[in-house]
Amino acid sequence: MAAHLHMTAGAVRKGMSAFELMCWGHLLAQAAKPAAPPESKPLELSVEDEIAAWR
């Protein structure tokens, strides 16, 4: 990863595909986001509530 991050713009244009560049952009954006706190308890619906949610 460090080798990619230290590349010059010209080396990036010649050495990285658009897909690889998009992957790096996604990974770096995900790393910059703060982690969401875990939920304390999963939501449990009754059968009637679940059916109503689909309508």
Coordinates of N, CA, C and O in Angstrom, one line a residue:
M1 N 0.8 -1.2 0.0 CA 0.0 0.0 0.0 C 0.9 1.3 0.0 O 0.6 2.2 -0.7
A2 N 1.9 1.3 0.8 CA 2.8 2.4 0.9 C 3.4 2.7 -0.5 O 3.6 3.9 -0.8
A3 N 3.8 1.7 -1.2 CA 4.4 1.9 -2.5 C 3.4 2.6 -3.5 O 3.8 3.5 -4.2
H4 N 2.1 2.3 -3.4 CA 1.1 2.9 -4.2 C 0.9 4.4 -3.8 O 0.7 5.3 -4.6
L5 N 0.9 4.6 -2.5 CA 0.6 6.0 -2.0 C 1.8 6.9 -2.3 O 1.5 8.1 -2.3
H6 N 3.0 6.4 -2.5 CA 4.1 7.3 -2.8 C 4.4 7.5 -4.3 O 5.4 8.0 -4.6
M7 N 3.5 7.0 -5.1 CA 3.7 7.1 -6.5 C 3.4 8.5 -7.0 O 2.6 9.2 -6.4
T8 N 4.1 8.9 -8.0 CA 3.8 10.3 -8.6 C 2.6 10.1 -9.4 O 2.1 9.1 -9.8
A9 N 2.0 11.3 -9.8 CA 0.8 11.3 -10.6 C 1.1 10.6 -12.0 O 0.2 9.9 -12.5
G10 N 2.2 10.8 -12.6 CA 2.5 10.1 -13.8 C 2.6 8.6 -13.7 O 2.2 7.9 -14.5
A11 N 3.2 8.2 -12.6 CA 3.3 6.7 -12.4 C 2.0 6.1 -12.1 O 1.7 5.0 -12.5
V12 N 1.1 6.9 -11.4 CA -0.3 6.4 -11.2 C -1.0 6.2 -12.6 O -1.7 5.2 -12.8
R13 N -0.9 7.2 -13.4 CA -1.6 7.2 -14.7 C -1.0 6.0 -15.6 O -1.8 5.4 -16.3
K14 N 0.3 5.7 -15.5 CA 0.8 4.6 -16.3 C 0.7 3.3 -15.7 O 0.6 2.3 -16.4
G15 N 0.7 3.2 -14.3 CA 0.8 1.9 -13.7 C -0.5 1.4 -13.1 O -0.6 0.2 -12.7
M16 N -1.5 2.2 -12.9 CA -2.7 1.8 -12.2 C -3.9 1.8 -13.2 O -4.1 2.8 -14.0
S17 N -4.7 0.8 -13.2 CA -5.9 0.8 -14.0 C -7.0 1.7 -13.3 O -6.9 2.0 -12.1
A18 N -8.0 2.0 -14.0 CA -9.1 2.8 -13.4 C -9.7 2.0 -12.3 O -10.1 2.6 -11.2
F19 N -9.9 0.7 -12.5 CA -10.5 -0.1 -11.4 C -9.7 -0.1 -10.1 O -10.2 0.0 -9.0
E20 N -8.4 -0.3 -10.3 CA -7.5 -0.2 -9.1 C -7.5 1.1 -8.4 O -7.5 1.2 -7.2
L21 N -7.5 2.2 -9.2 CA -7.6 3.5 -8.6 C -8.9 3.7 -7.9 O -8.9 4.3 -6.8
M22 N -10.0 3.2 -8.4 CA -11.3 3.3 -7.7 C -11.3 2.5 -6.4 O -11.8 2.9 -5.4
C23 N -10.7 1.3 -6.5 CA -10.6 0.5 -5.3 C -9.8 1.2 -4.2 O -10.2 1.2 -3.0
W24 N -8.7 1.8 -4.5 CA -7.9 2.5 -3.5 C -8.7 3.7 -3.0 O -8.6 4.0 -1.8
G25 N -9.4 4.4 -3.8 CA -10.2 5.5 -3.4 C -11.3 5.1 -2.4 O -11.5 5.7 -1.4
H26 N -11.9 3.9 -2.7 CA -12.9 3.4 -1.8 C -12.3 3.0 -0.4 O -12.8 3.3 0.6
L27 N -11.2 2.3 -0.5 CA -10.5 1.9 0.8 C -10.1 3.0 1.6 O -10.3 3.0 2.8
L28 N -9.5 4.1 1.0 CA -9.1 5.2 1.8 C -10.3 6.0 2.3 O -10.2 6.5 3.4
A29 N -11.4 6.1 1.6 CA -12.6 6.8 2.1 C -13.2 6.0 3.2 O -13.6 6.6 4.2
Q30 N -13.2 4.7 3.2 CA -13.7 3.9 4.3 C -12.8 4.0 5.5 O -13.3 4.1 6.6
A31 N -11.5 4.1 5.3 CA -10.6 4.3 6.5 C -10.8 5.6 7.2 O -10.6 5.7 8.4
A32 N -11.2 6.6 6.4 CA -11.4 8.0 7.0 C -12.7 8.1 7.7 O -12.8 9.0 8.5
K33 N -13.6 7.2 7.5 CA -14.9 7.3 8.2 C -14.8 6.8 9.6 O -14.1 5.8 9.8
P34 N -15.4 7.5 10.6 CA -15.4 6.9 11.9 C -16.3 5.7 12.0 O -17.3 5.6 11.3
A35 N -15.9 4.7 12.8 CA -16.7 3.5 12.9 C -18.0 3.7 13.6 O -18.0 4.5 14.6
A36 N -19.1 3.1 13.1 CA -20.4 3.3 13.8 C -20.4 2.4 15.1 O -19.9 1.3 15.1
P37 N -21.0 3.0 16.1 CA -21.1 2.2 17.4 C -22.0 1.0 17.1 O -23.0 1.0 16.4
P38 N -21.6 -0.2 17.7 CA -22.5 -1.3 17.6 C -23.8 -1.2 18.2 O -23.9 -0.5 19.3
E39 N -24.9 -1.8 17.6 CA -26.2 -1.7 18.2 C -26.2 -2.6 19.5 O -25.6 -3.6 19.5
S40 N -27.0 -2.1 20.5 CA -27.0 -2.9 21.7 C -27.8 -4.2 21.6 O -27.5 -5.2 22.2
K41 N -28.9 -4.1 20.8 CA -29.7 -5.3 20.7 C -30.4 -5.3 19.3 O -30.9 -4.3 18.9
P42 N -30.4 -6.4 18.6 CA -31.1 -6.4 17.3 C -32.6 -6.2 17.4 O -33.2 -6.6 18.4
L43 N -33.1 -5.6 16.4 CA -34.6 -5.3 16.4 C -35.3 -6.6 16.1 O -35.0 -7.3 15.1
E44 N -36.3 -6.9 16.9 CA -37.1 -8.1 16.7 C -38.5 -7.6 16.4 O -39.1 -6.9 17.2
L45 N -39.1 -8.1 15.3 CA -40.5 -7.8 14.9 C -41.4 -9.0 15.1 O -40.9 -10.1 14.9
S46 N -42.6 -8.7 15.4 CA -43.6 -9.8 15.4 C -43.9 -10.1 14.0 O -43.6 -9.4 13.1
V47 N -44.6 -11.2 13.8 CA -44.9 -11.6 12.4 C -45.8 -10.6 11.8 O -45.6 -10.2 10.6
E48 N -46.8 -10.1 12.5 CA -47.7 -9.1 12.0 C -47.0 -7.8 11.6 O -47.2 -7.2 10.6
D49 N -46.0 -7.3 12.5 CA -45.2 -6.1 12.2 C -44.4 -6.3 10.9 O -44.2 -5.4 10.1
E50 N -43.8 -7.5 10.8 CA -43.0 -7.8 9.6 C -43.8 -7.8 8.3 O -43.4 -7.2 7.3
I51 N -45.0 -8.4 8.4 CA -45.9 -8.4 7.2 C -46.3 -6.9 6.9 O -46.3 -6.5 5.7
A52 N -46.6 -6.1 7.9 CA -47.0 -4.7 7.7 C -45.8 -3.9 7.1 O -46.1 -3.0 6.3
A53 N -44.6 -4.2 7.5 CA -43.5 -3.5 6.9 C -43.3 -3.7 5.5 O -42.8 -2.9 4.7
W54 N -43.7 -4.9 4.9 CA -43.6 -5.2 3.5 C -44.7 -4.6 2.7 O -44.6 -4.6 1.5
R55 N -45.7 -4.1 3.3 CA -46.9 -3.5 2.5 C -46.6 -2.0 2.2 O -45.9 -1.3 2.7

